[in-house]
Short mmCIF file of C-alpha atoms and ligand atoms in Angstrom, two decimals:
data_model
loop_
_atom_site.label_atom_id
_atom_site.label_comp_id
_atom_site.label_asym_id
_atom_site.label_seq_id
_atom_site.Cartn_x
_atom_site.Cartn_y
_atom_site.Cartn_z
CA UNK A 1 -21.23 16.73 30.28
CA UNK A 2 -22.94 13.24 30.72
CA UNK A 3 -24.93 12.07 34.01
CA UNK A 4 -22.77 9.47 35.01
CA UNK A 5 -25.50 6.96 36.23
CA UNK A 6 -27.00 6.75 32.55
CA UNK A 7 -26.40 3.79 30.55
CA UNK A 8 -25.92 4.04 26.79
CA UNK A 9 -26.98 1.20 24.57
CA UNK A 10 -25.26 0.54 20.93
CA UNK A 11 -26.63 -1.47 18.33
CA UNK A 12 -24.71 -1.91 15.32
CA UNK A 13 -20.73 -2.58 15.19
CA UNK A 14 -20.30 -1.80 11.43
CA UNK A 15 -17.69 0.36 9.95
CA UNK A 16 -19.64 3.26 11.22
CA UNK A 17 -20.84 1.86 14.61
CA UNK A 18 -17.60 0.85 15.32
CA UNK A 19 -15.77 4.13 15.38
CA UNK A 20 -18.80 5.80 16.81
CA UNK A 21 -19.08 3.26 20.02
CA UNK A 22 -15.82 3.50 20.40
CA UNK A 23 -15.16 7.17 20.54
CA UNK A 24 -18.17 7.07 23.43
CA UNK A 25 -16.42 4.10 25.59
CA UNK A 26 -13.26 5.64 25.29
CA UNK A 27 -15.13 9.01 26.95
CA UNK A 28 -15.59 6.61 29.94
CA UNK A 29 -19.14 6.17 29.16
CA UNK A 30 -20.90 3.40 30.12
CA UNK A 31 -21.70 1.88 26.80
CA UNK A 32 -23.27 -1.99 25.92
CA UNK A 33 -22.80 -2.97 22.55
CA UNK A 34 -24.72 -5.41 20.35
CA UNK A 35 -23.96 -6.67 16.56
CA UNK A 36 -25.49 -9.46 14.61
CA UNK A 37 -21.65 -10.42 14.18
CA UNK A 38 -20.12 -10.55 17.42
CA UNK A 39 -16.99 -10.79 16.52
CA UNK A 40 -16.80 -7.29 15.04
CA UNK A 41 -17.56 -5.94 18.53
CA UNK A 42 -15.43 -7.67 20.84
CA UNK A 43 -12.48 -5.67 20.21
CA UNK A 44 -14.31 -2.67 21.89
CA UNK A 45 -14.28 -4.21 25.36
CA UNK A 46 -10.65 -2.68 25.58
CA UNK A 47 -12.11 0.93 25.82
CA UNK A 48 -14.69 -0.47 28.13
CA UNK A 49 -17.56 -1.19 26.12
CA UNK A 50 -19.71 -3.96 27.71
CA UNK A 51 -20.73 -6.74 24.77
CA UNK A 52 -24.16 -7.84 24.94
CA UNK A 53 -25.57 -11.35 23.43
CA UNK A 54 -28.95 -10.12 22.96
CA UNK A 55 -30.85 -6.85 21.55
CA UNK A 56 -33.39 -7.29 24.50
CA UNK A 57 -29.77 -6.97 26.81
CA UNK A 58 -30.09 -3.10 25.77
CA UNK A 59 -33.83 -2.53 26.50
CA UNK A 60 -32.54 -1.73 30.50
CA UNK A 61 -30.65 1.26 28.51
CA UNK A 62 -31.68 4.36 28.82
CA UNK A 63 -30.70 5.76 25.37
CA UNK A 64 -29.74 3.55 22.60
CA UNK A 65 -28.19 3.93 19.58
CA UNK A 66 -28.59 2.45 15.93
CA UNK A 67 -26.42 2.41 13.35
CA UNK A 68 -27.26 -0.38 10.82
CA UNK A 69 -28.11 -0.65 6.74
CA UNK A 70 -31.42 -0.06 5.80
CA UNK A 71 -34.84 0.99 7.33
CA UNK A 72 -35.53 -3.30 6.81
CA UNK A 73 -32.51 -3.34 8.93
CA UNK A 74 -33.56 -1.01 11.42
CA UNK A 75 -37.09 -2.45 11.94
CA UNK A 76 -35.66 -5.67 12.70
CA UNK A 77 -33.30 -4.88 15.20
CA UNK A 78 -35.83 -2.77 16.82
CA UNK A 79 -39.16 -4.30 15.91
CA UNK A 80 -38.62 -7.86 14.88
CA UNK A 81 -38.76 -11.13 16.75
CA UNK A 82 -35.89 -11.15 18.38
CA UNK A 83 -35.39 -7.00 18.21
CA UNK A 84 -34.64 -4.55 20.89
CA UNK A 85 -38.31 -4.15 21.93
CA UNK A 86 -39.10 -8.16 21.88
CA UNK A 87 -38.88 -8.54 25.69
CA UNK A 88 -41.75 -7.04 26.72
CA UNK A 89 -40.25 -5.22 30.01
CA UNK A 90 -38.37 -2.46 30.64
CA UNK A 91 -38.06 -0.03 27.82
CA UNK A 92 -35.06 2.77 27.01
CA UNK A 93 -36.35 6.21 27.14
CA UNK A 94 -34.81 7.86 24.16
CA UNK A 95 -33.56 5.75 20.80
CA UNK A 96 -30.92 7.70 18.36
CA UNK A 97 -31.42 6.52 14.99
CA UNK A 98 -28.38 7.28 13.21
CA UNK A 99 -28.71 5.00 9.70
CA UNK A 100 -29.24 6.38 6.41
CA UNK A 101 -32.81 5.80 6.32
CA UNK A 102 -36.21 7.55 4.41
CA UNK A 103 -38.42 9.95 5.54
CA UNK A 104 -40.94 7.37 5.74
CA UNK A 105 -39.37 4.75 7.42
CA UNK A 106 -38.45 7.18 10.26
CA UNK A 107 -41.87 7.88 10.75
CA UNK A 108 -42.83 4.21 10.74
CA UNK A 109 -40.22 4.05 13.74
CA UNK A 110 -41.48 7.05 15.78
CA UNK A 111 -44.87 5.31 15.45
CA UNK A 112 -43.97 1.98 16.89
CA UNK A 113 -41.64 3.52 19.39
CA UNK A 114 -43.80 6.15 20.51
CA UNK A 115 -46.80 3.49 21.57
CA UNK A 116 -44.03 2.10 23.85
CA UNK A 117 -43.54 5.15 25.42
CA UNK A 118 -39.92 5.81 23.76
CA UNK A 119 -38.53 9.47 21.76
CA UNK A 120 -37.06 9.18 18.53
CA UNK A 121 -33.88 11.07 17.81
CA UNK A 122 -33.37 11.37 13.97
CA UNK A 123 -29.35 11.61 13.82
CA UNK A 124 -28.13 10.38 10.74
CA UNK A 125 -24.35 11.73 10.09
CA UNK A 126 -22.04 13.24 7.78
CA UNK A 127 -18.62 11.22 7.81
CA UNK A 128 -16.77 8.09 6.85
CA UNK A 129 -15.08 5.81 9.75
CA UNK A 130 -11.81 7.65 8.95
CA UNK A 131 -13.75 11.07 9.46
CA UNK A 132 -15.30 9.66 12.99
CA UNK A 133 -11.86 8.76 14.02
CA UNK A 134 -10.03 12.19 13.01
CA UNK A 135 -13.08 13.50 15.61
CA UNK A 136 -14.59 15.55 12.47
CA UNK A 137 -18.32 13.40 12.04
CA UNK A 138 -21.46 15.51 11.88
CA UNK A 139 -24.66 14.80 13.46
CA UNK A 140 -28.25 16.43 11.95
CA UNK A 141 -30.66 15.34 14.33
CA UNK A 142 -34.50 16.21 14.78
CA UNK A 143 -37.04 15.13 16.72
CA UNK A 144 -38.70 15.88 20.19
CA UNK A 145 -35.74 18.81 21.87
CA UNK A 146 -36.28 16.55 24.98
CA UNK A 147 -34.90 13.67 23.33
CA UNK A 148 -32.20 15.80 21.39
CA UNK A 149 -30.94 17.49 24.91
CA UNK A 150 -30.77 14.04 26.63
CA UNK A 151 -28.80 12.61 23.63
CA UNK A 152 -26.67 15.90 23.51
CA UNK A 153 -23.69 14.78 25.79
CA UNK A 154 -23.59 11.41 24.23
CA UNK A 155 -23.63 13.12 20.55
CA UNK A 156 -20.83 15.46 21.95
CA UNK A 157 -18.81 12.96 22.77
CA UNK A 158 -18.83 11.17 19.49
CA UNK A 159 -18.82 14.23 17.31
CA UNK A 160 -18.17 18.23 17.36
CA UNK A 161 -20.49 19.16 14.93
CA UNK A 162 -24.17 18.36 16.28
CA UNK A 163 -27.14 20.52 14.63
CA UNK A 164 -30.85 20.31 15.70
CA UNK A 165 -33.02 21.10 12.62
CA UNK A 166 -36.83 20.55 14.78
CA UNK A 167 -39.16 17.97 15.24
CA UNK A 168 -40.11 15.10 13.26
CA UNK A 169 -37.93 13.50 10.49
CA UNK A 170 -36.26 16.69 8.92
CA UNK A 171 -32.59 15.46 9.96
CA UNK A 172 -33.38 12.30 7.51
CA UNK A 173 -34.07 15.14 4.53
CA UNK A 174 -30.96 17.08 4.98
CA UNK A 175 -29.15 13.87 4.99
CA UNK A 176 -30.66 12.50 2.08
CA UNK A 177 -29.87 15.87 0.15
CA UNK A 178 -26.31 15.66 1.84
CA UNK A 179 -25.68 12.18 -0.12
CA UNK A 180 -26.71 13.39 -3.04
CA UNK A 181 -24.42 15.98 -3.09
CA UNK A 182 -21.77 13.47 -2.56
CA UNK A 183 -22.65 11.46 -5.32
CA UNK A 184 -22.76 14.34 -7.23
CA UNK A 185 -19.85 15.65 -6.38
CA UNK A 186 -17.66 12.81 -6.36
CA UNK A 187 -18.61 11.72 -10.19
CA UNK A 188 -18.36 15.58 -10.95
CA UNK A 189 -14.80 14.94 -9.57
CA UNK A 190 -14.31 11.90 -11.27
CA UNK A 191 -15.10 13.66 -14.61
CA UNK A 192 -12.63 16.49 -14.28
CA UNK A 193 -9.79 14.32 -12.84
CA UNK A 194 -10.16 12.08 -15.98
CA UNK A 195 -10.53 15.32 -18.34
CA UNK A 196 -7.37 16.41 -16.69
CA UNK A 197 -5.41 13.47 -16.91
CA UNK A 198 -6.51 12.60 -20.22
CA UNK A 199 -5.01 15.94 -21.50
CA UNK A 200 -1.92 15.22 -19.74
CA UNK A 201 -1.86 16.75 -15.97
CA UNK A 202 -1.08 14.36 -12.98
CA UNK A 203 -4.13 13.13 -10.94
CA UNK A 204 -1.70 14.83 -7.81
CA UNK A 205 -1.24 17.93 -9.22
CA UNK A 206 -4.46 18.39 -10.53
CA UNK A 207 -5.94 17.70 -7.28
CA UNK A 208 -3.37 19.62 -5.66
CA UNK A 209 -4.56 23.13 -7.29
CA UNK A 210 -8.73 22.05 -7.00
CA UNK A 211 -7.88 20.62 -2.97
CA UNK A 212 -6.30 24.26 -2.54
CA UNK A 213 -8.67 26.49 -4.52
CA UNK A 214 -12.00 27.83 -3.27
CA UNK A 215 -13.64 24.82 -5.11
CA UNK A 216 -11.18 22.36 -2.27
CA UNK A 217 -13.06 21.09 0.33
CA UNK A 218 -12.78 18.66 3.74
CA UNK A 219 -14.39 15.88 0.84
CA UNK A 220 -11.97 16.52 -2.01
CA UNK A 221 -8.96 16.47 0.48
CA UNK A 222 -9.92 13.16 1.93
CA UNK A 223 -10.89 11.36 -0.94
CA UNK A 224 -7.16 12.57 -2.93
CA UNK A 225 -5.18 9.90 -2.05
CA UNK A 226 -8.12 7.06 -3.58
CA UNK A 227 -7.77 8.93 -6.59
CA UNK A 228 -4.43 9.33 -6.69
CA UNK A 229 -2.79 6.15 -5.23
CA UNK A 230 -6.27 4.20 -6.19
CA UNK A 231 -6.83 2.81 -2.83
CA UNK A 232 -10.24 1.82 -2.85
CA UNK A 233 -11.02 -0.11 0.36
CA UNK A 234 -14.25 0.48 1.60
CA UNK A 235 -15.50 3.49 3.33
CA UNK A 236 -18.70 3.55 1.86
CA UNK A 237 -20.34 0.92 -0.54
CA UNK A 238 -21.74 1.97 -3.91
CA UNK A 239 -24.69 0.26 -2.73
CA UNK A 240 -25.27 2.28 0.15
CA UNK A 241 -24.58 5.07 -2.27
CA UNK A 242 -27.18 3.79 -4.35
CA UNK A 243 -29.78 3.47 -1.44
CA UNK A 244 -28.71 7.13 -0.34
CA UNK A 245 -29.44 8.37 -4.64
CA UNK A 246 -32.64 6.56 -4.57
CA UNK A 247 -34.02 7.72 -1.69
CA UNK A 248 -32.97 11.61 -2.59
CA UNK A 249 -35.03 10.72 -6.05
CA UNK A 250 -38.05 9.16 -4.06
CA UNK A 251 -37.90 12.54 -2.47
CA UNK A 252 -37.67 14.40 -5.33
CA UNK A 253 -41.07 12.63 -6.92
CA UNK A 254 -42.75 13.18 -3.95
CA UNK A 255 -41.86 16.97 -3.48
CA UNK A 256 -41.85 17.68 -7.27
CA UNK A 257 -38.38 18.75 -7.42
CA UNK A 258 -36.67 17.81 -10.73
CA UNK A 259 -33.36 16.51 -10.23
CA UNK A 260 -31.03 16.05 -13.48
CA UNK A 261 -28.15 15.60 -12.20
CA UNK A 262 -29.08 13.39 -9.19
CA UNK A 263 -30.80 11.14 -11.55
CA UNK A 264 -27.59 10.52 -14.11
CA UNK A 265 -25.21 10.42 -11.15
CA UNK A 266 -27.47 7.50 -9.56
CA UNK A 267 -27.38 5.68 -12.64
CA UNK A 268 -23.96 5.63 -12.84
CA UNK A 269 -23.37 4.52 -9.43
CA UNK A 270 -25.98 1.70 -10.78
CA UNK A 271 -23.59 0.90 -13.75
CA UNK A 272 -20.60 0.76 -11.09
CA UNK A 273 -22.81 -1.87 -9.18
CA UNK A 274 -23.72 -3.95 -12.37
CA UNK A 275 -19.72 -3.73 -13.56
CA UNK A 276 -19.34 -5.63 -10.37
CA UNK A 277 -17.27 -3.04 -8.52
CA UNK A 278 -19.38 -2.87 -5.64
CA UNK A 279 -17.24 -4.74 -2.69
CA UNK A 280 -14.92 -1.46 -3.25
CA UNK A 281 -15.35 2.26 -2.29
CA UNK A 282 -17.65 4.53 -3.85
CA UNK A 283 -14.68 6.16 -5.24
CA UNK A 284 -14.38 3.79 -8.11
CA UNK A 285 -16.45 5.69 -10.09
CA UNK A 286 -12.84 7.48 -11.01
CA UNK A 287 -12.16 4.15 -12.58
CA UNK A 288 -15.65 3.52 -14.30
CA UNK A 289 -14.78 7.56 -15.77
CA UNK A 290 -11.59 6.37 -17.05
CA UNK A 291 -13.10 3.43 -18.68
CA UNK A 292 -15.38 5.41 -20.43
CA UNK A 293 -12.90 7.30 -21.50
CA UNK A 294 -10.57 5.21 -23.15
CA UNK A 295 -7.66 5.85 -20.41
CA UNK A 296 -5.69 3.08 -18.13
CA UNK A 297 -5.06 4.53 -14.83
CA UNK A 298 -2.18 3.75 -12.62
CA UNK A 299 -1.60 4.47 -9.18
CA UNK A 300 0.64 7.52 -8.91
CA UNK A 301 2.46 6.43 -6.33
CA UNK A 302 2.42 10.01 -4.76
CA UNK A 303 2.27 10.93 -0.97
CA UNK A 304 -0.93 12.58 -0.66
CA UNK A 305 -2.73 14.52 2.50
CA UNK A 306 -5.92 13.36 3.43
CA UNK A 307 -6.44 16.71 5.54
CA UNK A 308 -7.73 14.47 8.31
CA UNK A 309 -4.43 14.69 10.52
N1 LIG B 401 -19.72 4.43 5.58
C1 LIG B 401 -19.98 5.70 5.50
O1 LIG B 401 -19.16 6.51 5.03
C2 LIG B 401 -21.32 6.26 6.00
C3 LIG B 401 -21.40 7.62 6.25
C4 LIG B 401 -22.60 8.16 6.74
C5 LIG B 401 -23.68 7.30 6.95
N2 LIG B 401 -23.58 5.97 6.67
C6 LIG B 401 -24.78 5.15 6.93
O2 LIG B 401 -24.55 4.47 8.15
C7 LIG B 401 -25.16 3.18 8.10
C8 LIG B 401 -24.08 2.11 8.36
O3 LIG B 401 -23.09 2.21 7.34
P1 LIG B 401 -21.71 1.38 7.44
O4 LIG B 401 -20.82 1.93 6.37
O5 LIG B 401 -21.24 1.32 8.86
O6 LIG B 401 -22.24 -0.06 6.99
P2 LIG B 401 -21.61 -1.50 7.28
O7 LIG B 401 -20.16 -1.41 7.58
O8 LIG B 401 -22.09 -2.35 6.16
O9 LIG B 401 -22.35 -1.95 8.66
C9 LIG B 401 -23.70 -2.28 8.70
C10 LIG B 401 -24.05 -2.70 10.11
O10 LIG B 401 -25.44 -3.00 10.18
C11 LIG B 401 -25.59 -4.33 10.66
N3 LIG B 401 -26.79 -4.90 10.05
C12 LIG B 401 -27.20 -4.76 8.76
N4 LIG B 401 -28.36 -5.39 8.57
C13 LIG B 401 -28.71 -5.94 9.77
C14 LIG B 401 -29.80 -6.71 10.21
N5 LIG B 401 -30.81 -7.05 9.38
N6 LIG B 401 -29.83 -7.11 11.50
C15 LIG B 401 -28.83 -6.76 12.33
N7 LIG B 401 -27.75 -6.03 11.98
C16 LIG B 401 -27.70 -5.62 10.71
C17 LIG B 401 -24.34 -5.05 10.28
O11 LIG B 401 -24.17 -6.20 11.07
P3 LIG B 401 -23.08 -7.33 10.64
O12 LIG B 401 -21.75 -6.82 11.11
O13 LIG B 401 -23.52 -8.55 11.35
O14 LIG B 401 -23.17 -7.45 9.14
C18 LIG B 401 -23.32 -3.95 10.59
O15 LIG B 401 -23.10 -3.83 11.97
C19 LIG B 401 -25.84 3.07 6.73
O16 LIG B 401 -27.20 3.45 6.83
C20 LIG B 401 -25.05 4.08 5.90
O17 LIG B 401 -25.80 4.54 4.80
C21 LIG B 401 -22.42 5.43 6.23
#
């Protein structure tokens, strides 16, 4: 359970802030929301979310969210001219980082938050906008337990799945390796579903038998009906995807881990970005695979589960 008095600060209204903010105004939180765009958070002052003009308008919070892009991202909203900590006064006590962002820019951030007095909570997630609605997002989060058991309520509220790893910037590791599994994974899928089709089984049926065999998971299930019906608006960019592949490979040099097949997969979500296909979801690399391949797809046409509900 939240303290009622606390206030809750959200900065970021993108297609992951949104659902997120949301999910905590509609708890009856009281929640202040800030994006560069305005516009994309206005319609969350019908669950009750307050809309602030300004970052500094959140630095009276006492926990505040972030969901933006990149660590650049992130150090502006927080650091730069005009950023969250440009006012000077009153400061929040805890900030929940929950971008995609490297080890090392996470430690950059405790560092400039910590000489203002404020915890860092590392809590990147696991989950598209789709996933966040359904009430199925993950949080990893690590950092000071203070800061973690302060966020806690707020987390709860937004997600069921919240795991502490410890201190410092180990949640922004698992979720680095977490992406890369889902690149991975989804050209690995991509590859089969083309094999399959190619040789003359349905993309439906064929992910029919996979979605309900021991290799079926929550990920296959939800991305079916892309591959099926080829809907590909956005959940994820490929050039987040790319950011999330490079930054598992940055790892990877640093640690001294070789990683084959992170390294082709992240190329290929590089060709999918130079073929121009990168306004649509991630899950085009079906249709890069079928390129390759010498084989038109079609949309099926097929009612598909998602397995969200
Ligand atoms: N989508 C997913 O499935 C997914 C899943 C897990 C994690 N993530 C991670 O979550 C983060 C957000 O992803 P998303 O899909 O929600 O992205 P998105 O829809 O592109 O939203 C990005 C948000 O960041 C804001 N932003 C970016 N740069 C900014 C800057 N310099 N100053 C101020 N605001 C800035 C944008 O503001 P504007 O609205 O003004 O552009 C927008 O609110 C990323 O780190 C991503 O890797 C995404």
């Amino acid at each position: 359970m939240g303290n009622d008095s606390v206030k809750i600060g959200w900065i970021g209204i993108g297609r992951m802030g949104f659902e997120m903010a949301a999910r905590l105004a509609k708890s009856g939180t009281d929640v202040t929301v800030w994006n560069r765009t305005r516009t994309k958070a206005e319609p969350l002052a019908q669950y009750g979310a307050k809309i602030a003009d300004h970052l500094t308008d959140l630095a009276s919070c006492d926990i505040v969210f972030c969901v933006v892009s990149t660590w650049d991202d992130v150090r502006e909203v927080v650091a730069g001219p005009a950023g969250l900590l440009s006012g000077g006064g009153k400061v929040p006590r805890v900030v929940v980082e929950c971008s995609s962002i490297s080890l090392e820019g996470s430690a950059e951030l405790r560092g400039l938050l910590a000489r203002r007095g404020i915890e860092l909570l590392a809590a990147p997630v696991s989950g598209n906008a789709k996933v966040i609605k359904a009430g199925r997002l993950s949080f990893v989060c690590s950092g000071p337990k203070t800061a973690f058991d302060a966020a806690l309520p707020y987390l709860g509220k937004i997600a069921p799945a919240v795991t502490y790893v410890g201190e410092g910037e180990l949640a922004r590791i698992v979720k680095i390796c977490h992406n890369v599994f889902l690149g991975v994974v989804t050209q690995s899928l991509a590859e089969i579903t083309v094999l399959a089709q190619k040789a003359g089984v349905p993309r439906h049926a064929f992910l029919d038998f996979m979605n309900r065999s021991v290799m079926g998971s929550t990920f296959s299930r939800y991305k079916t009906p892309a591959f099926v019906n080829l809907d590909f608006r956005v959940t994820f960019t490929p050039k987040l995807l790319r950011k999330d592949m490079d930054l598992g490979l940055d790892a990877a040099r640093r640690y001294d881990v070789p990683m084959p097949l992170a390294s082709i997969t992240r190329d290929v979500v590089q060709t999918l970005i130079g073929r121009g296909m990168d306004d649509e979801d991630f899950a085009k690399l079906l249709v890069l695979q079928a390129e390759a391949s010498g084989l038109a797809l079609e949309a099926e046409n097929v009612p598909v589960d998602d397995g969200l509900g």
